[in-house]
């Protein structure tokens, strides 16, 4: 089972459509679930550190030892789609379940980065968090295709 | 003026919606145009080299010396969004017009890569050509925002 945790609900219509499409397509291969956590609006009332700590606390109960935790982070490691597909197979051997964590507007609290099993960067370019959800779902779908030796249109 | 040339018409509904949205948003800043070139279907009838050459010929008449030519290629250079925004400003100084070229299913002919002014890679991961159009349009929009010192939601 794969879960994707994201802070801030995707709102743009075309992104929501794309997310739904890939969730449906991915369900052919495995349970893939998107968990949307609330976005705090008090960025102007508290310090950046406090804000990040609040976001960290939203993740805490899902940050479990028996799950392979992949944290999306711009300082993380970039992988080719084929390497990502291989990693997904490998990560499941020990833990079975994989969870991805996409942070809020200020990025992840240091604790989250430190306790991740893998820090993943999708691109050197910055995308919105909702676009990151879409891209990640597409790469998970591509990984399923690769790992099942199925063709995927270019 | 910015043009994006792509081989193969984007077909997926959510992608088409996203492309339209960003074309509209980008039009606030500059003329940004998407030019869709026909995809050949005779991949099984001709060699890979011939196929790539056909794709190259579709680009030829747009591959002009007075335009700054950015070719999207997985072996290209990755840029952060800020570096990309800076490059867009820089590229326009001499040439004014920028054209982006997104190749067909087999990638670009060697001639196209050799004659590009810049080889750009969006990610180490592979995305469909239609997703590449969407990501590029989003990064162009982000670049406009960055270059105009405007805020962009994360």
PDB file of C-alpha atoms in Angstrom:
ATOM      1  CA  UNK A   1       0.000   0.000   0.000  1.00  0.00           C
ATOM      2  CA  UNK A   2       1.183   3.487  -0.850  1.00  0.00           C
ATOM      3  CA  UNK A   3       0.000   6.649   0.892  1.00  0.00           C
ATOM      4  CA  UNK A   4       0.727  10.230  -0.047  1.00  0.00           C
ATOM      5  CA  UNK A   5       0.365  12.831   2.680  1.00  0.00           C
ATOM      6  CA  UNK A   6       0.100  16.429   1.585  1.00  0.00           C
ATOM      7  CA  UNK A   7      -0.354  19.627   3.564  1.00  0.00           C
ATOM      8  CA  UNK A   8      -2.892  21.801   1.782  1.00  0.00           C
ATOM      9  CA  UNK A   9      -5.753  20.399  -0.268  1.00  0.00           C
ATOM     10  CA  UNK A  10      -5.221  20.504  -4.054  1.00  0.00           C
ATOM     11  CA  UNK A  11      -7.691  23.069  -5.394  1.00  0.00           C
ATOM     12  CA  UNK A  12      -7.012  23.755  -9.070  1.00  0.00           C
ATOM     13  CA  UNK A  13      -9.580  21.962 -11.190  1.00  0.00           C
ATOM     14  CA  UNK A  14      -7.291  20.426 -13.794  1.00  0.00           C
ATOM     15  CA  UNK A  15      -4.922  19.167 -11.090  1.00  0.00           C
ATOM     16  CA  UNK A  16      -7.779  17.572  -9.181  1.00  0.00           C
ATOM     17  CA  UNK A  17      -8.905  15.853 -12.372  1.00  0.00           C
ATOM     18  CA  UNK A  18      -5.392  14.564 -13.025  1.00  0.00           C
ATOM     19  CA  UNK A  19      -5.011  13.336  -9.437  1.00  0.00           C
ATOM     20  CA  UNK A  20      -8.297  11.428  -9.682  1.00  0.00           C
ATOM     21  CA  UNK A  21      -7.265   9.906 -12.981  1.00  0.00           C
ATOM     22  CA  UNK A  22      -3.945   8.618 -11.667  1.00  0.00           C
ATOM     23  CA  UNK A  23      -5.476   7.390  -8.395  1.00  0.00           C
ATOM     24  CA  UNK A  24      -7.886   5.348 -10.491  1.00  0.00           C
ATOM     25  CA  UNK A  25      -5.193   4.029 -12.831  1.00  0.00           C
ATOM     26  CA  UNK A  26      -2.890   3.199  -9.929  1.00  0.00           C
ATOM     27  CA  UNK A  27      -5.641   1.225  -8.180  1.00  0.00           C
ATOM     28  CA  UNK A  28      -5.188  -1.452 -10.851  1.00  0.00           C
ATOM     29  CA  UNK A  29      -1.791  -2.219  -9.309  1.00  0.00           C
ATOM     30  CA  UNK A  30      -2.025  -1.469  -5.605  1.00  0.00           C
ATOM     31  CA  UNK A  31      -3.902   0.587  -3.029  1.00  0.00           C
ATOM     32  CA  UNK A  32      -2.691   4.156  -3.474  1.00  0.00           C
ATOM     33  CA  UNK A  33      -4.261   6.745  -1.239  1.00  0.00           C
ATOM     34  CA  UNK A  34      -3.994  10.523  -0.992  1.00  0.00           C
ATOM     35  CA  UNK A  35      -4.377  12.010   2.495  1.00  0.00           C
ATOM     36  CA  UNK A  36      -4.931  15.756   2.524  1.00  0.00           C
ATOM     37  CA  UNK A  37      -3.969  17.519   5.739  1.00  0.00           C
ATOM     38  CA  UNK A  38      -5.196  21.016   6.565  1.00  0.00           C
ATOM     39  CA  UNK A  39      -3.080  24.019   5.656  1.00  0.00           C
ATOM     40  CA  UNK A  40      -2.538  26.511   8.489  1.00  0.00           C
ATOM     41  CA  UNK A  41      -3.279  30.098   7.715  1.00  0.00           C
ATOM     42  CA  UNK A  42      -1.449  31.716  10.585  1.00  0.00           C
ATOM     43  CA  UNK A  43       1.841  32.246   8.796  1.00  0.00           C
ATOM     44  CA  UNK A  44       1.778  35.920   9.754  1.00  0.00           C
ATOM     45  CA  UNK A  45       1.064  35.256  13.424  1.00  0.00           C
ATOM     46  CA  UNK A  46       3.835  32.820  14.260  1.00  0.00           C
ATOM     47  CA  UNK A  47       7.495  32.355  13.430  1.00  0.00           C
ATOM     48  CA  UNK A  48       8.627  30.211  10.519  1.00  0.00           C
ATOM     49  CA  UNK A  49      10.050  27.671  12.942  1.00  0.00           C
ATOM     50  CA  UNK A  50       6.742  27.421  14.804  1.00  0.00           C
ATOM     51  CA  UNK A  51       4.877  27.074  11.527  1.00  0.00           C
ATOM     52  CA  UNK A  52       7.108  24.237  10.392  1.00  0.00           C
ATOM     53  CA  UNK A  53       6.710  22.580  13.774  1.00  0.00           C
ATOM     54  CA  UNK A  54       2.917  22.701  13.417  1.00  0.00           C
ATOM     55  CA  UNK A  55       3.226  21.062  10.009  1.00  0.00           C
ATOM     56  CA  UNK A  56       5.526  18.435  11.470  1.00  0.00           C
ATOM     57  CA  UNK A  57       2.934  17.615  14.127  1.00  0.00           C
ATOM     58  CA  UNK A  58       0.339  16.979  11.440  1.00  0.00           C
ATOM     59  CA  UNK A  59       2.627  14.325   9.991  1.00  0.00           C
ATOM     60  CA  UNK A  60       3.657  12.812  13.341  1.00  0.00           C
ATOM     61  CA  UNK A  61       0.949  10.179  13.672  1.00  0.00           C
ATOM     62  CA  UNK A  62       1.620   8.918  10.148  1.00  0.00           C
ATOM     63  CA  UNK A  63       5.381   8.923  10.568  1.00  0.00           C
ATOM     64  CA  UNK A  64       5.450   5.290  11.646  1.00  0.00           C
ATOM     65  CA  UNK A  65       8.440   2.985  12.075  1.00  0.00           C
ATOM     66  CA  UNK A  66       6.838   0.112  10.149  1.00  0.00           C
ATOM     67  CA  UNK A  67       6.364   2.236   7.042  1.00  0.00           C
ATOM     68  CA  UNK A  68       9.031   3.301   4.535  1.00  0.00           C
ATOM     69  CA  UNK A  69       8.964   7.084   4.708  1.00  0.00           C
ATOM     70  CA  UNK A  70       9.849   9.095   1.594  1.00  0.00           C
ATOM     71  CA  UNK A  71       9.997  12.838   2.165  1.00  0.00           C
ATOM     72  CA  UNK A  72       9.799  15.116  -0.876  1.00  0.00           C
ATOM     73  CA  UNK A  73      12.435  17.766  -0.443  1.00  0.00           C
ATOM     74  CA  UNK A  74      14.220  20.059  -2.859  1.00  0.00           C
ATOM     75  CA  UNK A  75      17.531  19.094  -1.259  1.00  0.00           C
ATOM     76  CA  UNK A  76      16.717  15.409  -1.737  1.00  0.00           C
ATOM     77  CA  UNK A  77      18.095  12.978  -4.273  1.00  0.00           C
ATOM     78  CA  UNK A  78      16.840  12.993  -7.832  1.00  0.00           C
ATOM     79  CA  UNK A  79      16.118   9.639  -9.443  1.00  0.00           C
ATOM     80  CA  UNK A  80      15.380   8.608 -13.005  1.00  0.00           C
ATOM     81  CA  UNK A  81      11.973   6.986 -13.488  1.00  0.00           C
ATOM     82  CA  UNK A  82      13.632   3.593 -13.827  1.00  0.00           C
ATOM     83  CA  UNK A  83      15.655   4.041 -10.628  1.00  0.00           C
ATOM     84  CA  UNK A  84      12.490   5.221  -8.859  1.00  0.00           C
ATOM     85  CA  UNK A  85      10.656   2.092 -10.028  1.00  0.00           C
ATOM     86  CA  UNK A  86      13.510  -0.091  -8.752  1.00  0.00           C
ATOM     87  CA  UNK A  87      13.516   1.715  -5.407  1.00  0.00           C
ATOM     88  CA  UNK A  88       9.765   1.205  -4.993  1.00  0.00           C
ATOM     89  CA  UNK A  89      10.284  -2.543  -5.378  1.00  0.00           C
ATOM     90  CA  UNK A  90      13.221  -2.496  -2.991  1.00  0.00           C
ATOM     91  CA  UNK A  91      11.530  -0.319  -0.341  1.00  0.00           C
ATOM     92  CA  UNK A  92       8.617  -2.741  -0.152  1.00  0.00           C
ATOM     93  CA  UNK A  93      10.768  -5.766   0.600  1.00  0.00           C
ATOM     94  CA  UNK A  94      11.313  -4.861   4.225  1.00  0.00           C
ATOM     95  CA  UNK A  95       8.425  -2.556   5.061  1.00  0.00           C
ATOM     96  CA  UNK A  96       5.663  -3.380   2.573  1.00  0.00           C
ATOM     97  CA  UNK A  97       3.997   0.014   2.965  1.00  0.00           C
ATOM     98  CA  UNK A  98       5.439   3.233   1.582  1.00  0.00           C
ATOM     99  CA  UNK A  99       4.353   6.723   2.606  1.00  0.00           C
ATOM    100  CA  UNK A 100       5.277   9.920   0.791  1.00  0.00           C
ATOM    101  CA  UNK A 101       5.234  13.274   2.569  1.00  0.00           C
ATOM    102  CA  UNK A 102       4.761  16.567   0.729  1.00  0.00           C
ATOM    103  CA  UNK A 103       5.287  19.570   2.957  1.00  0.00           C
ATOM    104  CA  UNK A 104       3.652  22.931   3.439  1.00  0.00           C
ATOM    105  CA  UNK A 105       4.687  26.318   1.986  1.00  0.00           C
ATOM    106  CA  UNK A 106       7.788  26.590   4.166  1.00  0.00           C
ATOM    107  CA  UNK A 107       8.998  23.073   3.544  1.00  0.00           C
ATOM    108  CA  UNK A 108       9.665  20.390   6.103  1.00  0.00           C
ATOM    109  CA  UNK A 109      10.723  20.703   9.721  1.00  0.00           C
ATOM    110  CA  UNK A 110      14.276  19.486  10.282  1.00  0.00           C
ATOM    111  CA  UNK A 111      12.969  16.518  12.328  1.00  0.00           C
ATOM    112  CA  UNK A 112      10.965  15.251   9.367  1.00  0.00           C
ATOM    113  CA  UNK A 113      13.949  15.456   7.052  1.00  0.00           C
ATOM    114  CA  UNK A 114      16.173  13.778   9.654  1.00  0.00           C
ATOM    115  CA  UNK A 115      13.821  10.878  10.293  1.00  0.00           C
ATOM    116  CA  UNK A 116      12.949  10.189   6.663  1.00  0.00           C
ATOM    117  CA  UNK A 117      14.049   6.889   5.143  1.00  0.00           C
ATOM    118  CA  UNK A 118      14.635   8.655   1.834  1.00  0.00           C
ATOM    119  CA  UNK A 119      14.684  12.304   0.721  1.00  0.00           C
ATOM    120  CA  UNK A 120      13.382  12.551  -2.825  1.00  0.00           C
ATOM    121  CA  UNK A 121      13.601  15.513  -5.167  1.00  0.00           C
ATOM    122  CA  UNK A 122      11.411  15.399  -8.279  1.00  0.00           C
ATOM    123  CA  UNK A 123      13.147  18.284 -10.026  1.00  0.00           C
ATOM    124  CA  UNK A 124      15.538  21.153  -9.424  1.00  0.00           C
ATOM    125  CA  UNK A 125      12.623  23.339 -10.440  1.00  0.00           C
ATOM    126  CA  UNK A 126      10.039  24.357  -7.871  1.00  0.00           C
ATOM    127  CA  UNK A 127       6.457  23.280  -8.438  1.00  0.00           C
ATOM    128  CA  UNK A 128       3.345  23.981  -6.405  1.00  0.00           C
ATOM    129  CA  UNK A 129       2.529  21.356  -3.790  1.00  0.00           C
ATOM    130  CA  UNK A 130      -0.535  20.306  -5.771  1.00  0.00           C
ATOM    131  CA  UNK A 131       1.548  19.858  -8.922  1.00  0.00           C
ATOM    132  CA  UNK A 132       3.980  17.773  -6.835  1.00  0.00           C
ATOM    133  CA  UNK A 133       1.119  15.433  -5.895  1.00  0.00           C
ATOM    134  CA  UNK A 134       0.236  15.036  -9.566  1.00  0.00           C
ATOM    135  CA  UNK A 135       3.822  14.419 -10.658  1.00  0.00           C
ATOM    136  CA  UNK A 136       4.394  11.913  -7.887  1.00  0.00           C
ATOM    137  CA  UNK A 137       1.223   9.984  -8.779  1.00  0.00           C
ATOM    138  CA  UNK A 138       2.291   9.925 -12.412  1.00  0.00           C
ATOM    139  CA  UNK A 139       5.713   8.562 -11.490  1.00  0.00           C
ATOM    140  CA  UNK A 140       4.165   5.913  -9.239  1.00  0.00           C
ATOM    141  CA  UNK A 141       1.985   4.876 -12.174  1.00  0.00           C
ATOM    142  CA  UNK A 142       5.030   4.807 -14.445  1.00  0.00           C
ATOM    143  CA  UNK A 143       6.864   2.722 -11.828  1.00  0.00           C
ATOM    144  CA  UNK A 144       4.032   0.178 -11.764  1.00  0.00           C
ATOM    145  CA  UNK A 145       4.193  -0.017 -15.544  1.00  0.00           C
ATOM    146  CA  UNK A 146       7.979  -0.424 -15.528  1.00  0.00           C
ATOM    147  CA  UNK A 147       7.910  -3.041 -12.785  1.00  0.00           C
ATOM    148  CA  UNK A 148       5.233  -5.014 -14.640  1.00  0.00           C
ATOM    149  CA  UNK A 149       7.082  -4.765 -17.966  1.00  0.00           C
ATOM    150  CA  UNK A 150       4.169  -2.935 -19.506  1.00  0.00           C
ATOM    151  CA  UNK A 151       4.422  -0.330 -22.217  1.00  0.00           C
ATOM    152  CA  UNK A 152       3.754   3.275 -21.365  1.00  0.00           C
ATOM    153  CA  UNK A 153       3.137   5.860 -24.024  1.00  0.00           C
ATOM    154  CA  UNK A 154       5.887   8.445 -24.101  1.00  0.00           C
TER     155      UNK A 154
ATOM    156  CA  UNK B   1       7.531  36.266 -27.680  1.00  0.00           C
ATOM    157  CA  UNK B   2       7.829  32.656 -26.573  1.00  0.00           C
ATOM    158  CA  UNK B   3       6.842  29.659 -28.681  1.00  0.00           C
ATOM    159  CA  UNK B   4       6.686  26.035 -27.661  1.00  0.00           C
ATOM    160  CA  UNK B   5       6.858  23.449 -30.419  1.00  0.00           C
ATOM    161  CA  UNK B   6       5.727  19.957 -29.562  1.00  0.00           C
ATOM    162  CA  UNK B   7       5.484  16.819 -31.660  1.00  0.00           C
ATOM    163  CA  UNK B   8       2.203  15.088 -30.882  1.00  0.00           C
ATOM    164  CA  UNK B   9      -0.927  16.945 -29.850  1.00  0.00           C
ATOM    165  CA  UNK B  10      -1.702  16.856 -26.111  1.00  0.00           C
ATOM    166  CA  UNK B  11      -4.830  14.707 -25.745  1.00  0.00           C
ATOM    167  CA  UNK B  12      -5.510  14.038 -22.075  1.00  0.00           C
ATOM    168  CA  UNK B  13      -8.342  16.237 -20.885  1.00  0.00           C
ATOM    169  CA  UNK B  14      -6.846  17.496 -17.615  1.00  0.00           C
ATOM    170  CA  UNK B  15      -3.555  18.308 -19.355  1.00  0.00           C
ATOM    171  CA  UNK B  16      -5.345  20.267 -22.072  1.00  0.00           C
ATOM    172  CA  UNK B  17      -7.209  22.221 -19.384  1.00  0.00           C
ATOM    173  CA  UNK B  18      -3.959  22.987 -17.566  1.00  0.00           C
ATOM    174  CA  UNK B  19      -2.227  24.051 -20.784  1.00  0.00           C
ATOM    175  CA  UNK B  20      -5.093  26.423 -21.607  1.00  0.00           C
ATOM    176  CA  UNK B  21      -4.998  27.864 -18.119  1.00  0.00           C
ATOM    177  CA  UNK B  22      -1.282  28.616 -18.217  1.00  0.00           C
ATOM    178  CA  UNK B  23      -1.435  29.973 -21.770  1.00  0.00           C
ATOM    179  CA  UNK B  24      -4.074  32.395 -20.545  1.00  0.00           C
ATOM    180  CA  UNK B  25      -2.153  33.373 -17.411  1.00  0.00           C
ATOM    181  CA  UNK B  26       1.081  33.775 -19.365  1.00  0.00           C
ATOM    182  CA  UNK B  27      -0.610  36.088 -21.886  1.00  0.00           C
ATOM    183  CA  UNK B  28      -0.662  38.734 -19.146  1.00  0.00           C
ATOM    184  CA  UNK B  29       3.116  38.957 -19.451  1.00  0.00           C
ATOM    185  CA  UNK B  30       4.009  38.150 -23.036  1.00  0.00           C
ATOM    186  CA  UNK B  31       2.814  36.346 -26.139  1.00  0.00           C
ATOM    187  CA  UNK B  32       3.262  32.645 -25.409  1.00  0.00           C
ATOM    188  CA  UNK B  33       2.155  30.246 -28.102  1.00  0.00           C
ATOM    189  CA  UNK B  34       1.930  26.470 -28.341  1.00  0.00           C
ATOM    190  CA  UNK B  35       2.512  24.978 -31.789  1.00  0.00           C
ATOM    191  CA  UNK B  36       1.450  21.347 -32.102  1.00  0.00           C
ATOM    192  CA  UNK B  37       3.142  19.393 -34.869  1.00  0.00           C
ATOM    193  CA  UNK B  38       1.756  16.093 -36.153  1.00  0.00           C
ATOM    194  CA  UNK B  39       2.996  12.837 -34.667  1.00  0.00           C
ATOM    195  CA  UNK B  40       4.084  10.239 -37.225  1.00  0.00           C
ATOM    196  CA  UNK B  41       2.601   6.801 -36.850  1.00  0.00           C
ATOM    197  CA  UNK B  42       5.009   4.868 -38.999  1.00  0.00           C
ATOM    198  CA  UNK B  43       7.393   3.884 -36.226  1.00  0.00           C
ATOM    199  CA  UNK B  44       7.128   0.241 -37.260  1.00  0.00           C
ATOM    200  CA  UNK B  45       7.765   0.912 -40.918  1.00  0.00           C
ATOM    201  CA  UNK B  46      10.996   2.899 -40.726  1.00  0.00           C
ATOM    202  CA  UNK B  47      14.200   2.823 -38.714  1.00  0.00           C
ATOM    203  CA  UNK B  48      14.600   4.857 -35.529  1.00  0.00           C
ATOM    204  CA  UNK B  49      17.101   7.086 -37.272  1.00  0.00           C
ATOM    205  CA  UNK B  50      14.675   7.792 -40.118  1.00  0.00           C
ATOM    206  CA  UNK B  51      11.887   8.489 -37.647  1.00  0.00           C
ATOM    207  CA  UNK B  52      14.023  10.987 -35.757  1.00  0.00           C
ATOM    208  CA  UNK B  53      15.013  12.589 -39.033  1.00  0.00           C
ATOM    209  CA  UNK B  54      11.346  13.054 -39.960  1.00  0.00           C
ATOM    210  CA  UNK B  55      10.740  14.716 -36.594  1.00  0.00           C
ATOM    211  CA  UNK B  56      13.760  16.927 -37.143  1.00  0.00           C
ATOM    212  CA  UNK B  57      12.354  18.054 -40.485  1.00  0.00           C
ATOM    213  CA  UNK B  58       9.123  19.138 -38.797  1.00  0.00           C
ATOM    214  CA  UNK B  59      11.194  21.459 -36.606  1.00  0.00           C
ATOM    215  CA  UNK B  60      13.476  22.711 -39.383  1.00  0.00           C
ATOM    216  CA  UNK B  61      11.454  25.700 -40.531  1.00  0.00           C
ATOM    217  CA  UNK B  62      11.102  26.949 -36.941  1.00  0.00           C
ATOM    218  CA  UNK B  63      14.737  26.374 -36.087  1.00  0.00           C
ATOM    219  CA  UNK B  64      15.708  29.914 -36.996  1.00  0.00           C
ATOM    220  CA  UNK B  65      18.981  31.748 -36.346  1.00  0.00           C
ATOM    221  CA  UNK B  66      17.263  34.883 -34.997  1.00  0.00           C
ATOM    222  CA  UNK B  67      15.469  32.927 -32.274  1.00  0.00           C
ATOM    223  CA  UNK B  68      16.954  31.541 -29.056  1.00  0.00           C
ATOM    224  CA  UNK B  69      16.388  27.797 -29.328  1.00  0.00           C
ATOM    225  CA  UNK B  70      15.893  25.767 -26.152  1.00  0.00           C
ATOM    226  CA  UNK B  71      15.659  22.032 -26.733  1.00  0.00           C
ATOM    227  CA  UNK B  72      14.151  19.887 -24.002  1.00  0.00           C
ATOM    228  CA  UNK B  73      16.346  16.861 -23.602  1.00  0.00           C
ATOM    229  CA  UNK B  74      16.861  14.388 -20.790  1.00  0.00           C
ATOM    230  CA  UNK B  75      20.627  14.807 -21.162  1.00  0.00           C
ATOM    231  CA  UNK B  76      20.255  18.586 -20.894  1.00  0.00           C
ATOM    232  CA  UNK B  77      21.051  20.863 -17.988  1.00  0.00           C
ATOM    233  CA  UNK B  78      18.696  21.106 -15.051  1.00  0.00           C
ATOM    234  CA  UNK B  79      17.982  24.570 -13.683  1.00  0.00           C
ATOM    235  CA  UNK B  80      16.272  25.790 -10.545  1.00  0.00           C
ATOM    236  CA  UNK B  81      13.176  27.913 -11.166  1.00  0.00           C
ATOM    237  CA  UNK B  82      15.135  31.038 -10.229  1.00  0.00           C
ATOM    238  CA  UNK B  83      18.001  30.203 -12.580  1.00  0.00           C
ATOM    239  CA  UNK B  84      15.466  29.467 -15.315  1.00  0.00           C
ATOM    240  CA  UNK B  85      13.826  32.865 -14.748  1.00  0.00           C
ATOM    241  CA  UNK B  86      17.236  34.561 -14.954  1.00  0.00           C
ATOM    242  CA  UNK B  87      18.069  32.690 -18.144  1.00  0.00           C
ATOM    243  CA  UNK B  88      14.794  33.750 -19.768  1.00  0.00           C
ATOM    244  CA  UNK B  89      15.703  37.387 -19.124  1.00  0.00           C
ATOM    245  CA  UNK B  90      19.222  36.841 -20.414  1.00  0.00           C
ATOM    246  CA  UNK B  91      18.211  34.892 -23.530  1.00  0.00           C
ATOM    247  CA  UNK B  92      15.904  37.688 -24.613  1.00  0.00           C
ATOM    248  CA  UNK B  93      18.596  40.349 -24.547  1.00  0.00           C
ATOM    249  CA  UNK B  94      20.171  39.254 -27.798  1.00  0.00           C
ATOM    250  CA  UNK B  95      17.426  37.401 -29.609  1.00  0.00           C
ATOM    251  CA  UNK B  96      14.154  38.693 -28.160  1.00  0.00           C
ATOM    252  CA  UNK B  97      12.241  35.571 -29.163  1.00  0.00           C
ATOM    253  CA  UNK B  98      12.636  32.210 -27.457  1.00  0.00           C
ATOM    254  CA  UNK B  99      11.459  28.894 -28.874  1.00  0.00           C
ATOM    255  CA  UNK B 100      11.243  25.648 -26.925  1.00  0.00           C
ATOM    256  CA  UNK B 101      11.291  22.289 -28.716  1.00  0.00           C
ATOM    257  CA  UNK B 102       9.758  19.151 -27.214  1.00  0.00           C
ATOM    258  CA  UNK B 103      10.549  16.044 -29.229  1.00  0.00           C
ATOM    259  CA  UNK B 104       8.692  12.964 -30.292  1.00  0.00           C
ATOM    260  CA  UNK B 105       8.659   9.500 -28.676  1.00  0.00           C
ATOM    261  CA  UNK B 106      12.233   8.703 -29.717  1.00  0.00           C
ATOM    262  CA  UNK B 107      13.697  12.009 -28.633  1.00  0.00           C
ATOM    263  CA  UNK B 108      15.557  14.512 -30.756  1.00  0.00           C
ATOM    264  CA  UNK B 109      17.689  13.953 -33.816  1.00  0.00           C
ATOM    265  CA  UNK B 110      21.362  14.630 -33.145  1.00  0.00           C
ATOM    266  CA  UNK B 111      21.262  17.691 -35.452  1.00  0.00           C
ATOM    267  CA  UNK B 112      18.602  19.315 -33.276  1.00  0.00           C
ATOM    268  CA  UNK B 113      20.589  18.758 -30.124  1.00  0.00           C
ATOM    269  CA  UNK B 114      23.770  20.005 -31.774  1.00  0.00           C
ATOM    270  CA  UNK B 115      22.216  23.201 -33.087  1.00  0.00           C
ATOM    271  CA  UNK B 116      20.305  24.100 -29.935  1.00  0.00           C
ATOM    272  CA  UNK B 117      21.305  27.238 -28.049  1.00  0.00           C
ATOM    273  CA  UNK B 118      20.485  25.490 -24.777  1.00  0.00           C
ATOM    274  CA  UNK B 119      19.634  21.901 -23.808  1.00  0.00           C
ATOM    275  CA  UNK B 120      17.205  21.934 -20.905  1.00  0.00           C
ATOM    276  CA  UNK B 121      16.202  19.030 -18.690  1.00  0.00           C
ATOM    277  CA  UNK B 122      13.145  19.542 -16.495  1.00  0.00           C
ATOM    278  CA  UNK B 123      13.756  16.489 -14.333  1.00  0.00           C
ATOM    279  CA  UNK B 124      15.757  13.285 -14.197  1.00  0.00           C
ATOM    280  CA  UNK B 125      12.378  11.581 -14.243  1.00  0.00           C
ATOM    281  CA  UNK B 126      10.681  10.890 -17.553  1.00  0.00           C
ATOM    282  CA  UNK B 127       7.307  12.501 -18.186  1.00  0.00           C
ATOM    283  CA  UNK B 128       4.983  12.210 -21.167  1.00  0.00           C
ATOM    284  CA  UNK B 129       5.468  14.866 -23.825  1.00  0.00           C
ATOM    285  CA  UNK B 130       2.112  16.410 -22.948  1.00  0.00           C
ATOM    286  CA  UNK B 131       3.086  16.628 -19.279  1.00  0.00           C
ATOM    287  CA  UNK B 132       6.349  18.268 -20.364  1.00  0.00           C
ATOM    288  CA  UNK B 133       4.343  20.991 -22.145  1.00  0.00           C
ATOM    289  CA  UNK B 134       2.352  21.613 -18.971  1.00  0.00           C
ATOM    290  CA  UNK B 135       5.432  21.705 -16.721  1.00  0.00           C
ATOM    291  CA  UNK B 136       7.244  24.039 -19.082  1.00  0.00           C
ATOM    292  CA  UNK B 137       4.284  26.433 -19.254  1.00  0.00           C
ATOM    293  CA  UNK B 138       4.078  26.433 -15.467  1.00  0.00           C
ATOM    294  CA  UNK B 139       7.781  27.235 -15.168  1.00  0.00           C
ATOM    295  CA  UNK B 140       7.483  30.029 -17.736  1.00  0.00           C
ATOM    296  CA  UNK B 141       4.631  31.456 -15.665  1.00  0.00           C
ATOM    297  CA  UNK B 142       6.724  31.129 -12.518  1.00  0.00           C
ATOM    298  CA  UNK B 143       9.612  32.838 -14.328  1.00  0.00           C
ATOM    299  CA  UNK B 144       7.374  35.797 -15.264  1.00  0.00           C
ATOM    300  CA  UNK B 145       6.294  36.055 -11.634  1.00  0.00           C
ATOM    301  CA  UNK B 146       9.880  35.889 -10.382  1.00  0.00           C
ATOM    302  CA  UNK B 147      11.123  38.424 -12.939  1.00  0.00           C
ATOM    303  CA  UNK B 148       8.303  40.803 -12.017  1.00  0.00           C
ATOM    304  CA  UNK B 149       8.877  40.372  -8.294  1.00  0.00           C
ATOM    305  CA  UNK B 150       5.385  39.036  -7.841  1.00  0.00           C
ATOM    306  CA  UNK B 151       4.326  36.497  -5.279  1.00  0.00           C
ATOM    307  CA  UNK B 152       3.450  33.016  -6.414  1.00  0.00           C
ATOM    308  CA  UNK B 153       1.612  30.592  -4.186  1.00  0.00           C
ATOM    309  CA  UNK B 154       3.796  27.659  -3.299  1.00  0.00           C
TER     310      UNK B 154
END
